[in-house]
XYZ file of C-alpha atoms in Angstrom:
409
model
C 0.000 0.000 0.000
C 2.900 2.433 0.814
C 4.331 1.975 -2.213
C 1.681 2.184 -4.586
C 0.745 5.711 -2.272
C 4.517 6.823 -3.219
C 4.269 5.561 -7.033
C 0.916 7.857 -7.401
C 2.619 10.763 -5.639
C 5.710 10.871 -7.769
C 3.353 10.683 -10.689
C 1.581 13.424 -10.263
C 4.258 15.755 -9.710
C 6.372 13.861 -12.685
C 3.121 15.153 -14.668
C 2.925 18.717 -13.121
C 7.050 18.907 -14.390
C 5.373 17.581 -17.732
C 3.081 20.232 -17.792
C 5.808 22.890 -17.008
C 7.803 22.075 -19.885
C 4.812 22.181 -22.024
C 4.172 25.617 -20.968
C 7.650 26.902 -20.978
C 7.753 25.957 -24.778
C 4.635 27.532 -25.320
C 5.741 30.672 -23.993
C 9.533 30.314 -25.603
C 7.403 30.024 -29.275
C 4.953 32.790 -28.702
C 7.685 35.351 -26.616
C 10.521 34.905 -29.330
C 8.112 37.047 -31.735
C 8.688 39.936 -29.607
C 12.891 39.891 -29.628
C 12.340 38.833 -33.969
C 9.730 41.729 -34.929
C 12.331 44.145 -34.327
C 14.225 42.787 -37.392
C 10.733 41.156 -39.668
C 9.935 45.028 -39.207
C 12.877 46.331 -41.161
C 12.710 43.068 -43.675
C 8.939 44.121 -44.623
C 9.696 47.805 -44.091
C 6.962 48.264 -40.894
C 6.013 50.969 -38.692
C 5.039 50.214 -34.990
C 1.631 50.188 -35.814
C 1.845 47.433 -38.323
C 4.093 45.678 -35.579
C 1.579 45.993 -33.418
C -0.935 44.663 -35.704
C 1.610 41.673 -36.164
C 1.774 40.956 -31.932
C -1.917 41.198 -31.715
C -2.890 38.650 -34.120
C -1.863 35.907 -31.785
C -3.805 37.448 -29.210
C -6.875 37.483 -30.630
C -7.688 34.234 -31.918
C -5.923 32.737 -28.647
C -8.244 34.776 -26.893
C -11.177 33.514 -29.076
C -10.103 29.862 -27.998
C -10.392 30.164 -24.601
C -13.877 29.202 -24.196
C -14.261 27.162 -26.697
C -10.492 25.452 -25.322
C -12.251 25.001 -21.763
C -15.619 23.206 -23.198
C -13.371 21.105 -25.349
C -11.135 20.279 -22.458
C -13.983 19.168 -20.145
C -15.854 17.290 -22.952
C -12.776 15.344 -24.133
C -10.665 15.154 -21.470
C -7.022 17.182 -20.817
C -4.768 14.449 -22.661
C -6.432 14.948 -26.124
C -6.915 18.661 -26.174
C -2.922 19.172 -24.877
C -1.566 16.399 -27.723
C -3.293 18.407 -30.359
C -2.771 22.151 -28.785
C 0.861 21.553 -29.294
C 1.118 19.462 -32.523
C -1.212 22.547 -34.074
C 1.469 25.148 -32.541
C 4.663 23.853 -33.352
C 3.569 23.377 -37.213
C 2.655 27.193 -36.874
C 6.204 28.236 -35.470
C 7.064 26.721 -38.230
C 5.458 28.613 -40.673
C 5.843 31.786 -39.291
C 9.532 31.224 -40.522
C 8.098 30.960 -43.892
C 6.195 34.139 -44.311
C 6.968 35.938 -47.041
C 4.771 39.359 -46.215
C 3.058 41.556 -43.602
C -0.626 39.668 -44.473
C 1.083 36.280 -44.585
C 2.883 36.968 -41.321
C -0.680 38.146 -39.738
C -2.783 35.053 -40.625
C 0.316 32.567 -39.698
C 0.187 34.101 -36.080
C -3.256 33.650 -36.126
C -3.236 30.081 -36.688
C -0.324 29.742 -34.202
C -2.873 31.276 -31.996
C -5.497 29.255 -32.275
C -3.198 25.833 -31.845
C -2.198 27.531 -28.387
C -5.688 28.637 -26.923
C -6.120 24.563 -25.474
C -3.025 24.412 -23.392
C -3.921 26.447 -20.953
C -7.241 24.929 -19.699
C -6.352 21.163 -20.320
C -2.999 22.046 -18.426
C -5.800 23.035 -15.469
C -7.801 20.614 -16.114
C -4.653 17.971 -15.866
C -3.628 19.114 -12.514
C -7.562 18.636 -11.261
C -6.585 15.339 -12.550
C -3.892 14.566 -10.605
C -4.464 16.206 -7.609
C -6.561 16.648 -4.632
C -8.331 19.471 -3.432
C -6.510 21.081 -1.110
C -3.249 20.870 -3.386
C -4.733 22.295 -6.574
C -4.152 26.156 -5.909
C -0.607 25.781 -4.910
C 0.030 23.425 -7.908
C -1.530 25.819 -9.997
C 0.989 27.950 -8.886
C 3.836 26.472 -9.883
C 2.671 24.956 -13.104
C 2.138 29.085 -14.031
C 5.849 30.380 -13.030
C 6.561 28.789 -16.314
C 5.123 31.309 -17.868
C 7.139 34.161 -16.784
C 10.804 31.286 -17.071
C 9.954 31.000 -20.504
C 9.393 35.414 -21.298
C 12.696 34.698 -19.324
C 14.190 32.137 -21.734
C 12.827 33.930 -24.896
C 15.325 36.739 -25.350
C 17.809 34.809 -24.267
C 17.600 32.497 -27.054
C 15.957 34.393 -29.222
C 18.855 37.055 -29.872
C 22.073 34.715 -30.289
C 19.985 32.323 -32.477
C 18.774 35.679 -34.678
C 22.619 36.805 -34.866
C 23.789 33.069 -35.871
C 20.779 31.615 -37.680
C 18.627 34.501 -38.818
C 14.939 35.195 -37.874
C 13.458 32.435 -40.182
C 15.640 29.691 -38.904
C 15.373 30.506 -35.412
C 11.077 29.815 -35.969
C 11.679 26.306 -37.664
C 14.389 25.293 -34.949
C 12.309 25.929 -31.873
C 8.940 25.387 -33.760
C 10.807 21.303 -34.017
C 10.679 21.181 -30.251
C 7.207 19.851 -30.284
C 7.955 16.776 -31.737
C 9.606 15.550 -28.650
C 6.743 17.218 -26.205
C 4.203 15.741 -28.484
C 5.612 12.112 -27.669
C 6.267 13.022 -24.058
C 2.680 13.632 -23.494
C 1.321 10.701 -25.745
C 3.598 8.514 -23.239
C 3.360 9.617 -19.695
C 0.289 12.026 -19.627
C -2.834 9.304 -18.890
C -5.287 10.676 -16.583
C -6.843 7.774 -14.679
C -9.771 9.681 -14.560
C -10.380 10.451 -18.291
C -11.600 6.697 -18.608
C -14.452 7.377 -17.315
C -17.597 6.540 -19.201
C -19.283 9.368 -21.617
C -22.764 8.861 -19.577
C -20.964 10.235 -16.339
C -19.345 13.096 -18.025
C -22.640 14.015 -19.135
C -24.558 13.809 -15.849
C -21.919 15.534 -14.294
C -21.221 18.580 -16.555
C -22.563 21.711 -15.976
C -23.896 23.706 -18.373
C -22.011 26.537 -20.229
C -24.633 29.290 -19.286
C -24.378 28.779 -15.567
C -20.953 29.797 -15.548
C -21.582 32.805 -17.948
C -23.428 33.780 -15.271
C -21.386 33.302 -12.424
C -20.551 37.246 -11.195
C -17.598 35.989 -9.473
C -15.621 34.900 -11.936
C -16.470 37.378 -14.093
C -14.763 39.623 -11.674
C -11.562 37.558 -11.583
C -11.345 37.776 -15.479
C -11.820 41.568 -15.390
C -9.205 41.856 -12.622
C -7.112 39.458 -15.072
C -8.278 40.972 -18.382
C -6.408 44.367 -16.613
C -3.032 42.949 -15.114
C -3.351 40.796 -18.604
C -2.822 44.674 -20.378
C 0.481 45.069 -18.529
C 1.407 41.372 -18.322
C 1.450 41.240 -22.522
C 2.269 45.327 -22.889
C 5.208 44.839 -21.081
C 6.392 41.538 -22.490
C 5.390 42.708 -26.073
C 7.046 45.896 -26.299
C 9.740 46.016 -23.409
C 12.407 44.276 -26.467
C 11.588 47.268 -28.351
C 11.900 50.475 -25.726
C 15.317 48.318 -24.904
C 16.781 49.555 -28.085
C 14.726 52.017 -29.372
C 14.446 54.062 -26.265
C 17.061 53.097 -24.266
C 19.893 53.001 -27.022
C 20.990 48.976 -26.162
C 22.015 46.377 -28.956
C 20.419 43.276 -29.187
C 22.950 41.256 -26.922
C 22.541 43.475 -24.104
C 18.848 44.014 -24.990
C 18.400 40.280 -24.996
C 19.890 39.678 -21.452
C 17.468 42.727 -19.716
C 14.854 42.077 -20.992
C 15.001 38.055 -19.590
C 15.916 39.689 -16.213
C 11.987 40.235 -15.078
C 11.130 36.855 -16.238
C 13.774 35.020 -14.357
C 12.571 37.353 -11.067
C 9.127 36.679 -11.732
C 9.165 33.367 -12.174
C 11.484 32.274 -8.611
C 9.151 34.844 -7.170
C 5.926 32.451 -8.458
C 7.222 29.412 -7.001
C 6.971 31.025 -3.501
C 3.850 33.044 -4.595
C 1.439 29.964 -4.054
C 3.086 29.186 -0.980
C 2.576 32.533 0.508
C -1.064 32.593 -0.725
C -1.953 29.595 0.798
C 0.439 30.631 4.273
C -1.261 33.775 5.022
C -3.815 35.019 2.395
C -6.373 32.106 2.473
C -9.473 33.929 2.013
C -7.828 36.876 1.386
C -6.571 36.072 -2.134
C -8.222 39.534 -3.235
C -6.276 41.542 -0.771
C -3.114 39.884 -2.086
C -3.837 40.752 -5.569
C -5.038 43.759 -5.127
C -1.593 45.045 -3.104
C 0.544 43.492 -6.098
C -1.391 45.287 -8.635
C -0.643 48.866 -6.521
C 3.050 48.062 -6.171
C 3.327 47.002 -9.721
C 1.944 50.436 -11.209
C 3.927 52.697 -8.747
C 7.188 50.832 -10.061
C 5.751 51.142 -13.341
C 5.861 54.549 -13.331
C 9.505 54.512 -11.571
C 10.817 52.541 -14.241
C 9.718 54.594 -17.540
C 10.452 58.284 -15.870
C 13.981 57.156 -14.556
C 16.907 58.531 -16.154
C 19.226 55.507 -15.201
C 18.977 52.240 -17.234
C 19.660 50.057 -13.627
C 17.402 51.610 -12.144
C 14.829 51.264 -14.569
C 15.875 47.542 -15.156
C 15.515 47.345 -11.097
C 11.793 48.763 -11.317
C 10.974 46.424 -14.526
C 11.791 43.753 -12.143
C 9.774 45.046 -9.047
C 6.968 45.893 -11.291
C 7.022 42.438 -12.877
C 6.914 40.677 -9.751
C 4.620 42.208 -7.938
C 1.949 41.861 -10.988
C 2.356 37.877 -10.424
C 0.401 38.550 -7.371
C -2.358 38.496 -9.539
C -1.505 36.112 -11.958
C -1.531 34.049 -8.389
C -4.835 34.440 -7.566
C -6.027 34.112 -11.155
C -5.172 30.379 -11.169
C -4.899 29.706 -8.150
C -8.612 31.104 -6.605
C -10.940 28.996 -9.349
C -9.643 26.031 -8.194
C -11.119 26.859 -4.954
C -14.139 27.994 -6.545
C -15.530 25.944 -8.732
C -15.748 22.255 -9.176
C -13.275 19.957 -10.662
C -15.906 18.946 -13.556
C -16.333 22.439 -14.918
C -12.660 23.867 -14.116
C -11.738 23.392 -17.884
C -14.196 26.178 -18.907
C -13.932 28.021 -15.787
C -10.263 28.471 -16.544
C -11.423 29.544 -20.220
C -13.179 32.220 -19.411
C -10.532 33.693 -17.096
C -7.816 33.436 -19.413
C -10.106 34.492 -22.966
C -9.850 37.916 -20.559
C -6.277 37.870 -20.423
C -5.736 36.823 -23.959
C -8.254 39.340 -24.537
C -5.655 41.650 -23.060
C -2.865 40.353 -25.059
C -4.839 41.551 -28.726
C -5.765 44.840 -27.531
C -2.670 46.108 -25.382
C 0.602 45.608 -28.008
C -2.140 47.058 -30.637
C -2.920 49.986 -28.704
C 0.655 50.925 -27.017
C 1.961 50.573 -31.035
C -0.893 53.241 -32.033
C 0.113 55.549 -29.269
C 4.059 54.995 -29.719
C 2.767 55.776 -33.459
C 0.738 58.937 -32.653
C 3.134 60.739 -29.771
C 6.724 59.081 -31.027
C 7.436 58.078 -27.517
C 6.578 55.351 -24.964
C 4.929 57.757 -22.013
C 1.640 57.702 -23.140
C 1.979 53.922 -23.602
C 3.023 53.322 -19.963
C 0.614 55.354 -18.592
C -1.976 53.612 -20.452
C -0.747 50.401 -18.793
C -0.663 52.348 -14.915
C -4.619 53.088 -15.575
C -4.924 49.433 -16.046
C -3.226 48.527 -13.282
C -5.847 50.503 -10.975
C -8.755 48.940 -13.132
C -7.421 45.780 -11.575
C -7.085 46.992 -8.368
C -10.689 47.769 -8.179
C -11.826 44.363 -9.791
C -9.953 42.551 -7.490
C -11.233 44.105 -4.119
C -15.073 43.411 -5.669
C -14.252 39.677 -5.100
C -16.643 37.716 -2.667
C -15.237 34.749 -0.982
C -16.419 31.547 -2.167
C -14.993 28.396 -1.992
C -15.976 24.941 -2.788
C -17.061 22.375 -0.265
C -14.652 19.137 -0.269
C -17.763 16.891 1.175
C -20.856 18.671 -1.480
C -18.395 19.943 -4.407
C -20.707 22.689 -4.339
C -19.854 26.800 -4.718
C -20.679 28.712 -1.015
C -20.606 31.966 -0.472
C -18.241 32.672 2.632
């Protein structure tokens, strides 16, 4: 018995590692666009506008997918939607290597996009597989500090592979990468619970509707949807105000701009912990004071005359938004039942992705219109209050272990 207990426990967090890796590539494909557009600008002769254009066409259909990602996720099961959500990505990374204009380049991302909008909820949905209860938030956790290693690990590859290989290589080289993590996961990744019959997933499925409805979450997407606008502002344009406004070269550029990722993402392992140490039933208090420290340093880093210091505050700023990232991922879990977390999860991040199309679009437009980055930054300091505010409208809800039912603390 104890060593069939020890055989399921190193399983599950052999899976969660799985799942980590999945998402680090994910992020490594999407994040290198941001480090290559500076040179695919002056190949197809673009303005930041059009560049903007380019970063946001991700965004939107992997916004678009969220839902639709969730449903799937919870109708088929995690393993299916994850094999295919990466298979569909990597032949996209691919291809973005082989556009030959602006248009091309636009509808290739868009794709890309589209292959990406699963992982996140099946990812969810695989640690609701794996683990209990009471473990799920602080998984959740750690399974999203991948996100912010791999903005970490983009640059860093990104600009010696552009220098040595060129742009286009550099796509088809890291777009291969998901042949291996699409054998990994047909191997190891076999939820136990996934072979359950269709007639139980059916009684216990909840409909689609009943979650539109659901105020609370709706709040944590908004609160998302606004630290999502900084998140994806920052990480989309910081490559550029490196060298553009800040006068570095793309070495240099390369290793700041990986510097808040690396932060960031030590500072998530520990985030779940100290969420579930000292801020249970307080997650929107914890949020909430992230999102105020991030925007003061925000506004630190941009107005300061001294490249440290500004790299200092970029890192500040950066970690202090995970706060919210935290409770993001980490709060539904507590909220909602293992059945409908898929969607649940959806819905949350189709407001961050959300974020992702309309904040590189609208920070190009205004580094278009005023021919600096100010107006940009502040744009992203007004969303860190919006988030703020969203975040302290949170009720606390939690489900019950014995009912798996939503009450209203």
């Amino acid at each position: 018995m104890m060593g069939s207990n020890t055989q399921r426990y190193q399983n599950k967090h052999f899976i969660l590692g799985l799942l980590f890796v999945g998402y680090l590539v994910d992020y490594l494909d999407r994040m290198v666009m941001s480090v290559a557009v500076v040179y695919i600008k002056g190949e197809f002769n673009l303005d930041p506008a059009a560049v903007g254009v380019i970063l946001s066409s991700f965004f939107i259909s992997y916004a678009i997918m969220q839902i639709p990602g969730g449903w799937l996720t919870d109708k088929l099961g995690s393993r299916k939607v994850l094999i295919w959500s990466i298979i569909v990505w990597s032949v996209f990374t691919v291809f973005t290597g082989l556009a030959w204009s602006l248009t091309s380049l636009i509808v290739i991302r868009f794709l890309f996009g589209i292959g990406q909008g699963g992982y996140p909820s099946a990812a969810q949905k695989g640690i609701a597989d794996y683990y209990p209860l009471k473990e799920r938030p602080k998984a959740s956790a750690f399974l999203m500090s991948s996100n912010y290693f791999g903005m970490a690990l983009a640059p860093l590859l990104a600009a010696p592979m552009i220098v040595w290989l060129g742009w286009r290589n550099m796509f088809i080289v890291i777009g291969a990468l998901g042949v291996i993590l699409t054998i990994a996961f047909w191997v190891y990744f076999k939820p136990k619970q996934q072979q359950e019959s269709s007639d139980v997933t059916k009684k216990n499925s909840l409909p689609l509707k009943e979650l539109l409805a659901n105020i609370e979450l709706w709040k944590i997407t908004v609160m998302w949807f606004a630290a999502g606008i900084v998140n994806w502002g920052l990480a989309s344009w910081i490559p550029s105000y490196l060298m553009e406004a800040r006068g570095m070269d793309i070495m240099s550029m390369g290793f700041y701009a990986a510097l808040p990722g690396i932060s960031t993402g030590i500072a998530m392992l520990f985030s779940g912990w100290l969420l579930d140490r000292y801020f249970v039933n307080r997650e929107k208090y914890y949020a909430a004071f992230g999102m105020l420290i991030s925007g003061i340093f925000l506004y630190l880093m941009f107005t300061t005359t001294s490249i440290p210091l500004a790299m200092l505050y970029l890192n500040i700023c950066m970690v202090f938004k995970s706060f919210a990232f935290t409770v993001a991922f980490s709060l539904p879990h507590k909220m909602m039942s293992k059945k409908t977390i898929g969607s649940a999860m959806g819905i949350i991040n189709m407001g961050a992705q959300a974020a992702g199309f309309i904040s590189p679009l609208a920070m190009g437009f205004m580094i278009s219109f005023t021919g600096s980055y100010n107006a940009a930054f502040w744009f992203l300091i007004v969303c860190c209050l919006i988030s703020i505010i969203a975040a302290l409208a949170i009720k606390k809800t939690e489900i019950s272990v014995h009912t798996d039912k939503v009450v209203t603390l």
